[in-house]
Structures are given as structure tokens and as C-alpha cells.
mmCIF file of C-alpha atoms in Angstrom:
data_model
loop_
_atom_site.group_PDB
_atom_site.id
_atom_site.type_symbol
_atom_site.label_atom_id
_atom_site.label_comp_id
_atom_site.label_asym_id
_atom_site.label_seq_id
_atom_site.Cartn_x
_atom_site.Cartn_y
_atom_site.Cartn_z
ATOM 1 C CA UNK N 1 0.000 0.000 0.000
ATOM 2 C CA UNK N 2 1.252 3.458 -0.886
ATOM 3 C CA UNK N 3 2.102 5.579 2.139
ATOM 4 C CA UNK N 4 2.562 9.321 2.301
ATOM 5 C CA UNK N 5 5.153 11.666 3.758
ATOM 6 C CA UNK N 6 4.486 15.074 5.227
ATOM 7 C CA UNK N 7 6.391 17.916 3.573
ATOM 8 C CA UNK N 8 7.015 21.047 5.674
ATOM 9 C CA UNK N 9 5.815 24.273 4.082
ATOM 10 C CA UNK N 10 6.176 27.820 5.365
ATOM 11 C CA UNK N 11 3.427 29.920 3.809
ATOM 12 C CA UNK N 12 2.390 33.538 4.240
ATOM 13 C CA UNK N 13 -0.017 35.829 2.402
ATOM 14 C CA UNK N 14 -0.259 39.602 2.875
ATOM 15 C CA UNK N 15 1.585 39.280 6.178
ATOM 16 C CA UNK N 16 -0.655 36.452 7.441
ATOM 17 C CA UNK N 17 0.871 33.148 8.487
ATOM 18 C CA UNK N 18 -1.027 30.391 6.648
ATOM 19 C CA UNK N 19 -0.929 27.091 8.587
ATOM 20 C CA UNK N 20 -0.459 24.466 5.876
ATOM 21 C CA UNK N 21 0.062 20.727 5.650
ATOM 22 C CA UNK N 22 1.165 18.838 2.524
ATOM 23 C CA UNK N 23 1.141 15.059 2.222
ATOM 24 C CA UNK N 24 2.974 13.452 -0.723
ATOM 25 C CA UNK N 25 2.799 9.743 -1.713
ATOM 26 C CA UNK N 26 6.087 8.171 -0.649
ATOM 27 C CA UNK N 27 6.355 5.561 -3.407
ATOM 28 C CA UNK N 28 5.817 7.865 -6.397
ATOM 29 C CA UNK N 29 8.891 8.938 -8.393
ATOM 30 C CA UNK N 30 7.318 11.154 -11.075
ATOM 31 C CA UNK N 31 5.574 14.442 -10.168
ATOM 32 C CA UNK N 32 2.092 13.663 -8.872
ATOM 33 C CA UNK N 33 -1.271 15.456 -9.065
ATOM 34 C CA UNK N 34 -2.354 17.517 -6.077
ATOM 35 C CA UNK N 35 -5.759 17.911 -4.438
ATOM 36 C CA UNK N 36 -6.467 20.919 -2.239
ATOM 37 C CA UNK N 37 -8.749 19.935 0.648
ATOM 38 C CA UNK N 38 -10.964 22.368 2.539
ATOM 39 C CA UNK N 39 -12.087 21.193 5.980
ATOM 40 C CA UNK N 40 -15.550 21.595 7.463
ATOM 41 C CA UNK N 41 -16.791 24.122 10.006
ATOM 42 C CA UNK N 42 -15.232 23.682 13.432
ATOM 43 C CA UNK N 43 -12.498 21.494 11.941
ATOM 44 C CA UNK N 44 -8.870 22.099 11.019
ATOM 45 C CA UNK N 45 -6.255 21.066 8.477
ATOM 46 C CA UNK N 46 -5.387 17.817 10.283
ATOM 47 C CA UNK N 47 -8.835 16.700 11.339
ATOM 48 C CA UNK N 48 -9.969 13.133 10.725
ATOM 49 C CA UNK N 49 -11.794 13.841 7.481
ATOM 50 C CA UNK N 50 -8.803 15.618 5.948
ATOM 51 C CA UNK N 51 -6.224 13.053 7.046
ATOM 52 C CA UNK N 52 -8.394 10.158 5.827
ATOM 53 C CA UNK N 53 -8.827 11.846 2.451
ATOM 54 C CA UNK N 54 -5.058 12.343 2.218
ATOM 55 C CA UNK N 55 -4.423 8.695 3.069
ATOM 56 C CA UNK N 56 -7.008 7.604 0.498
ATOM 57 C CA UNK N 57 -5.655 9.798 -2.263
ATOM 58 C CA UNK N 58 -2.119 8.523 -1.633
ATOM 59 C CA UNK N 59 -2.942 4.824 -1.234
ATOM 60 C CA UNK N 60 -5.590 4.523 -3.942
ATOM 61 C CA UNK N 61 -4.363 6.967 -6.581
ATOM 62 C CA UNK N 62 -0.846 8.237 -5.840
ATOM 63 C CA UNK N 63 -2.116 11.799 -5.401
ATOM 64 C CA UNK N 64 -0.788 14.420 -2.975
ATOM 65 C CA UNK N 65 -3.019 16.434 -0.627
ATOM 66 C CA UNK N 66 -2.682 20.005 0.631
ATOM 67 C CA UNK N 67 -4.827 21.571 3.349
ATOM 68 C CA UNK N 68 -4.841 24.881 5.217
ATOM 69 C CA UNK N 69 -6.657 26.002 8.354
ATOM 70 C CA UNK N 70 -9.844 27.993 7.913
ATOM 71 C CA UNK N 71 -9.993 31.659 8.935
ATOM 72 C CA UNK N 72 -10.678 31.011 12.644
ATOM 73 C CA UNK N 73 -9.711 27.342 12.832
ATOM 74 C CA UNK N 74 -6.795 25.168 13.891
ATOM 75 C CA UNK N 75 -3.650 27.201 14.449
ATOM 76 C CA UNK N 76 -5.659 30.323 13.571
ATOM 77 C CA UNK N 77 -8.366 29.683 16.160
ATOM 78 C CA UNK N 78 -9.346 33.053 17.646
ATOM 79 C CA UNK N 79 -12.763 32.011 18.920
ATOM 80 C CA UNK N 80 -13.589 33.458 22.306
ATOM 81 C CA UNK N 81 -16.084 31.834 24.661
ATOM 82 C CA UNK N 82 -18.576 34.435 23.448
ATOM 83 C CA UNK N 83 -17.948 33.500 19.808
ATOM 84 C CA UNK N 84 -18.370 29.793 20.525
ATOM 85 C CA UNK N 85 -21.617 30.504 22.343
ATOM 86 C CA UNK N 86 -22.835 32.478 19.332
ATOM 87 C CA UNK N 87 -21.903 29.606 17.008
ATOM 88 C CA UNK N 88 -23.919 27.208 19.136
ATOM 89 C CA UNK N 89 -26.881 29.596 19.456
ATOM 90 C CA UNK N 90 -27.076 31.086 15.948
ATOM 91 C CA UNK N 91 -24.814 29.692 13.231
ATOM 92 C CA UNK N 92 -26.029 32.170 10.631
ATOM 93 C CA UNK N 93 -25.067 35.104 12.853
ATOM 94 C CA UNK N 94 -21.695 33.470 13.590
ATOM 95 C CA UNK N 95 -20.988 33.017 9.887
ATOM 96 C CA UNK N 96 -21.934 36.610 9.097
ATOM 97 C CA UNK N 97 -19.545 37.835 11.753
ATOM 98 C CA UNK N 98 -16.569 35.551 11.152
ATOM 99 C CA UNK N 99 -16.799 34.349 7.529
ATOM 100 C CA UNK N 100 -18.437 37.100 5.478
ATOM 101 C CA UNK N 101 -15.276 39.159 5.013
ATOM 102 C CA UNK N 102 -12.905 36.194 4.701
ATOM 103 C CA UNK N 103 -13.604 34.896 1.188
ATOM 104 C CA UNK N 104 -10.878 36.843 -0.597
ATOM 105 C CA UNK N 105 -8.365 36.170 2.182
ATOM 106 C CA UNK N 106 -8.994 32.432 1.949
ATOM 107 C CA UNK N 107 -8.498 32.531 -1.829
ATOM 108 C CA UNK N 108 -5.194 34.335 -1.333
ATOM 109 C CA UNK N 109 -4.116 31.934 1.415
ATOM 110 C CA UNK N 110 -4.927 28.810 -0.611
ATOM 111 C CA UNK N 111 -3.123 30.198 -3.653
ATOM 112 C CA UNK N 112 -0.042 31.040 -1.588
ATOM 113 C CA UNK N 113 -0.010 27.478 -0.221
ATOM 114 C CA UNK N 114 -0.473 26.106 -3.738
ATOM 115 C CA UNK N 115 2.501 28.130 -5.012
ATOM 116 C CA UNK N 116 4.668 26.743 -2.216
ATOM 117 C CA UNK N 117 3.565 23.181 -2.996
ATOM 118 C CA UNK N 118 4.097 23.276 -6.750
ATOM 119 C CA UNK N 119 7.581 24.706 -6.237
ATOM 120 C CA UNK N 120 8.517 21.217 -4.993
ATOM 121 C CA UNK N 121 9.721 18.712 -7.622
ATOM 122 C CA UNK N 122 7.273 16.052 -6.387
ATOM 123 C CA UNK N 123 4.181 18.079 -7.356
ATOM 124 C CA UNK N 124 2.751 18.429 -10.865
ATOM 125 C CA UNK N 125 1.470 22.012 -11.016
ATOM 126 C CA UNK N 126 -0.678 21.284 -14.073
ATOM 127 C CA UNK N 127 -2.907 18.676 -12.395
ATOM 128 C CA UNK N 128 -4.685 20.312 -9.477
ATOM 129 C CA UNK N 129 -8.061 19.366 -7.982
ATOM 130 C CA UNK N 130 -10.211 20.529 -5.083
ATOM 131 C CA UNK N 131 -12.202 18.585 -2.476
ATOM 132 C CA UNK N 132 -14.222 20.356 0.200
ATOM 133 C CA UNK N 133 -17.612 19.826 1.835
ATOM 134 C CA UNK N 134 -19.704 22.108 4.067
ATOM 135 C CA UNK N 135 -17.370 24.984 5.035
ATOM 136 C CA UNK N 136 -14.939 23.488 2.529
ATOM 137 C CA UNK N 137 -17.520 24.350 -0.135
ATOM 138 C CA UNK N 138 -18.128 27.810 1.298
ATOM 139 C CA UNK N 139 -14.518 28.803 0.713
ATOM 140 C CA UNK N 140 -13.892 26.307 -2.079
ATOM 141 C CA UNK N 141 -16.351 27.653 -4.650
ATOM 142 C CA UNK N 142 -14.767 31.147 -4.798
ATOM 143 C CA UNK N 143 -11.325 29.490 -4.991
ATOM 144 C CA UNK N 144 -12.397 27.197 -7.841
ATOM 145 C CA UNK N 145 -13.560 30.208 -9.824
ATOM 146 C CA UNK N 146 -10.444 32.287 -9.075
ATOM 147 C CA UNK N 147 -7.791 29.602 -9.654
ATOM 148 C CA UNK N 148 -7.525 28.376 -13.269
ATOM 149 C CA UNK N 149 -5.118 25.571 -12.377
ATOM 150 C CA UNK N 150 -7.910 23.661 -10.605
ATOM 151 C CA UNK N 151 -9.180 21.149 -13.173
ATOM 152 C CA UNK N 152 -12.012 19.401 -11.260
ATOM 153 C CA UNK N 153 -13.679 19.617 -7.859
ATOM 154 C CA UNK N 154 -15.849 17.815 -5.319
ATOM 155 C CA UNK N 155 -18.166 20.089 -3.334
ATOM 156 C CA UNK N 156 -21.398 19.706 -1.372
ATOM 157 C CA UNK N 157 -23.107 19.597 2.041
ATOM 158 C CA UNK N 158 -23.999 23.199 1.254
ATOM 159 C CA UNK N 159 -26.940 25.101 -0.130
ATOM 160 C CA UNK N 160 -28.404 28.545 -0.642
ATOM 161 C CA UNK N 161 -31.598 30.280 0.377
ATOM 162 C CA UNK N 162 -32.694 33.879 -0.124
ATOM 163 C CA UNK N 163 -31.599 36.255 2.599
ATOM 164 C CA UNK N 164 -28.628 34.150 3.674
ATOM 165 C CA UNK N 165 -26.054 36.920 3.384
ATOM 166 C CA UNK N 166 -23.088 34.839 4.484
ATOM 167 C CA UNK N 167 -23.506 32.376 1.584
ATOM 168 C CA UNK N 168 -24.344 34.897 -1.154
ATOM 169 C CA UNK N 169 -20.731 34.886 -2.395
ATOM 170 C CA UNK N 170 -20.940 31.121 -2.907
ATOM 171 C CA UNK N 171 -24.213 31.429 -4.818
ATOM 172 C CA UNK N 172 -22.863 34.205 -7.041
ATOM 173 C CA UNK N 173 -19.597 32.420 -7.818
ATOM 174 C CA UNK N 174 -21.261 29.039 -8.421
ATOM 175 C CA UNK N 175 -22.640 30.335 -11.705
ATOM 176 C CA UNK N 176 -19.068 30.987 -12.906
ATOM 177 C CA UNK N 177 -17.803 27.438 -12.330
ATOM 178 C CA UNK N 178 -16.591 25.959 -15.611
ATOM 179 C CA UNK N 179 -14.843 22.748 -14.536
ATOM 180 C CA UNK N 180 -16.163 19.203 -13.880
ATOM 181 C CA UNK N 181 -18.012 19.038 -10.554
ATOM 182 C CA UNK N 182 -19.208 16.227 -8.296
ATOM 183 C CA UNK N 183 -21.784 17.588 -5.816
ATOM 184 C CA UNK N 184 -22.618 15.578 -2.664
ATOM 185 C CA UNK N 185 -25.984 15.835 -0.917
ATOM 186 C CA UNK N 186 -27.325 14.222 2.265
ATOM 187 C CA UNK N 187 -31.041 13.459 2.168
ATOM 188 C CA UNK N 188 -31.501 13.627 5.929
ATOM 189 C CA UNK N 189 -29.491 16.809 6.423
ATOM 190 C CA UNK N 190 -30.762 18.806 9.383
ATOM 191 C CA UNK N 191 -28.481 21.763 8.634
ATOM 192 C CA UNK N 192 -29.097 22.281 4.904
ATOM 193 C CA UNK N 193 -32.607 21.992 3.439
ATOM 194 C CA UNK N 194 -33.186 19.895 0.331
ATOM 195 C CA UNK N 195 -34.468 23.007 -1.466
ATOM 196 C CA UNK N 196 -31.273 24.899 -0.576
ATOM 197 C CA UNK N 197 -29.175 22.016 -1.919
ATOM 198 C CA UNK N 198 -31.068 22.014 -5.215
ATOM 199 C CA UNK N 199 -30.888 25.800 -5.555
ATOM 200 C CA UNK N 200 -27.110 25.755 -5.295
ATOM 201 C CA UNK N 201 -26.617 22.708 -7.506
ATOM 202 C CA UNK N 202 -28.827 24.206 -10.227
ATOM 203 C CA UNK N 203 -26.778 27.401 -9.976
ATOM 204 C CA UNK N 204 -23.462 25.643 -10.736
ATOM 205 C CA UNK N 205 -22.559 26.949 -14.177
ATOM 206 C CA UNK N 206 -20.739 24.023 -15.744
ATOM 207 C CA UNK N 207 -22.675 21.491 -17.805
ATOM 208 C CA UNK N 208 -20.184 18.836 -16.620
ATOM 209 C CA UNK N 209 -21.760 18.290 -13.218
ATOM 210 C CA UNK N 210 -23.350 15.395 -11.381
ATOM 211 C CA UNK N 211 -25.143 15.080 -8.043
ATOM 212 C CA UNK N 212 -24.781 12.116 -5.683
ATOM 213 C CA UNK N 213 -27.429 11.995 -2.935
ATOM 214 C CA UNK N 214 -27.254 9.628 0.034
ATOM 215 C CA UNK N 215 -29.400 8.891 3.091
ATOM 216 C CA UNK N 216 -28.235 10.252 6.424
ATOM 217 C CA UNK N 217 -27.480 13.476 8.228
ATOM 218 C CA UNK N 218 -25.079 16.282 7.454
ATOM 219 C CA UNK N 219 -21.915 14.528 8.615
ATOM 220 C CA UNK N 220 -22.926 10.993 7.563
ATOM 221 C CA UNK N 221 -21.511 10.795 4.038
ATOM 222 C CA UNK N 222 -20.992 7.068 3.393
ATOM 223 C CA UNK N 223 -17.466 5.700 3.109
ATOM 224 C CA UNK N 224 -18.316 4.410 -0.370
ATOM 225 C CA UNK N 225 -19.205 7.957 -1.455
ATOM 226 C CA UNK N 226 -15.938 9.343 -0.122
ATOM 227 C CA UNK N 227 -14.115 6.666 -2.102
ATOM 228 C CA UNK N 228 -16.148 7.551 -5.200
ATOM 229 C CA UNK N 229 -15.294 11.212 -4.798
ATOM 230 C CA UNK N 230 -11.589 10.403 -4.740
ATOM 231 C CA UNK N 231 -11.997 8.245 -7.842
ATOM 232 C CA UNK N 232 -13.807 11.095 -9.600
ATOM 233 C CA UNK N 233 -10.872 13.465 -9.033
ATOM 234 C CA UNK N 234 -8.311 10.800 -9.907
ATOM 235 C CA UNK N 235 -10.042 10.158 -13.234
ATOM 236 C CA UNK N 236 -10.064 13.848 -14.080
ATOM 237 C CA UNK N 237 -6.519 14.586 -12.961
ATOM 238 C CA UNK N 238 -4.958 11.475 -14.485
ATOM 239 C CA UNK N 239 -6.906 11.676 -17.727
ATOM 240 C CA UNK N 240 -8.726 8.362 -17.333
ATOM 241 C CA UNK N 241 -11.865 7.884 -19.391
ATOM 242 C CA UNK N 242 -15.289 7.917 -17.793
ATOM 243 C CA UNK N 243 -17.065 10.190 -15.375
#
């Protein structure tokens, strides 16, 4: 089984330190594709979902993974007790306060991390993908639109409804997506309504899009679907035929 090694990266953007982790398949000799991974709300660059995706990409497909902390997550966690109480009480208000002005910063931070990664000889800078659900979609959609080197993406566990100011940027940018997209939906999601899911998926501009819907709550994406999402990106980044 292919294993992966962690490569140290020092990344900054506009004076901000960008906490970054890069995992590269150990057994690969030629430059490998790279998938940027955006973690979910309340998570961080090394959380279980991210590390499992990195292990899967390396073992199954010989693909490297890069992740950064969100704007108030991981090594950048600035949440006070008051902020955490607000997040628990009213997530929409929390997102307006802590995420609304962070879209452009997160684009800049991800691109700075990407530049540092592709400067390494192990990384193929022409084969870049993106994988990010929930908050990973919030900040991933604007990045996908801004970064032309991203060739395909997996997004989902996210939707849009009128009056949701904090997600308006995602809705607006979704129409500008022009790359292949796999969109994941949970049919028993208590955080995102089925109508909000459909509104966002319909808004995605590319004609090369597909939606995979599964039973279960917001954080209950089946293991088989996670495997399928990795296969989708591997096919696109390695030029294999099929979806």
C-alpha cells in the first residue's frame, strides 16, 4: 500500500501566516497530481476527514493532498467563549460575523499554499483538484472560480436560500464554475434543506456536473461515497476515461 510523507511548508499571504500541511505519496517517483482539501466548520487542516482523504488519495491513486486552516480554525483559532456561544446559538449570525469578510483572504491563502507546494519537484502544477464539503464548499467555490489551475472539484453539504447573506458569495460564484463538478448531498441533512441544496446545484454553471445523494445526516456521508469522490478526481486529474 502506498504511504505518504508530510512535507514542511512555510506559507504567508499579505503578512498572514497560513498554517499548511502537505502530504505526498512516498512511493511515487514522477511528479504527482495535487488535491487541495478544505475542511468543514469547526475542523482544522489535520482533522480526521482531511487526514483520511489524504491517506485515500495517496494509497488509492498516488495523489498528494494540501490543506490549510480555515480563517478562525486550527492554528488560527481566535474564537472566544462568546464567539463559541454564538456559534452554538445562531450559526447564521456566527458566519456573518466571522466568515463574510474572509472569502478573498482564503483565496489568497490557498493560492499562496499552492505556489509553495508546486515549487517542490514532487508536485505536478498542471494537475490540481479541489475537495471540500460544508465549510470546505463555502470557501472552495470562490477558490475554484479564481484559480484556473484547478481542473475538477468535489463540493457539497452546502446550499443557498434567499436572505442568507453569508452564503451569497458562494451562490454568485457558483454560476461561474466551468470545470467538472461532483456535488454531494445528504437526504436527511438537518443543517441544509433539500431546497437549498437544489438551488445551489442548479446554480453551478458548468454542464459537466453530477449530483450524488445519500441517506443520512449532514456529517454521515458514506465511506463508499468518499471513495467515489476520490476516484472522480483521480479520473479527471490522471486523464482516465469515464465520469
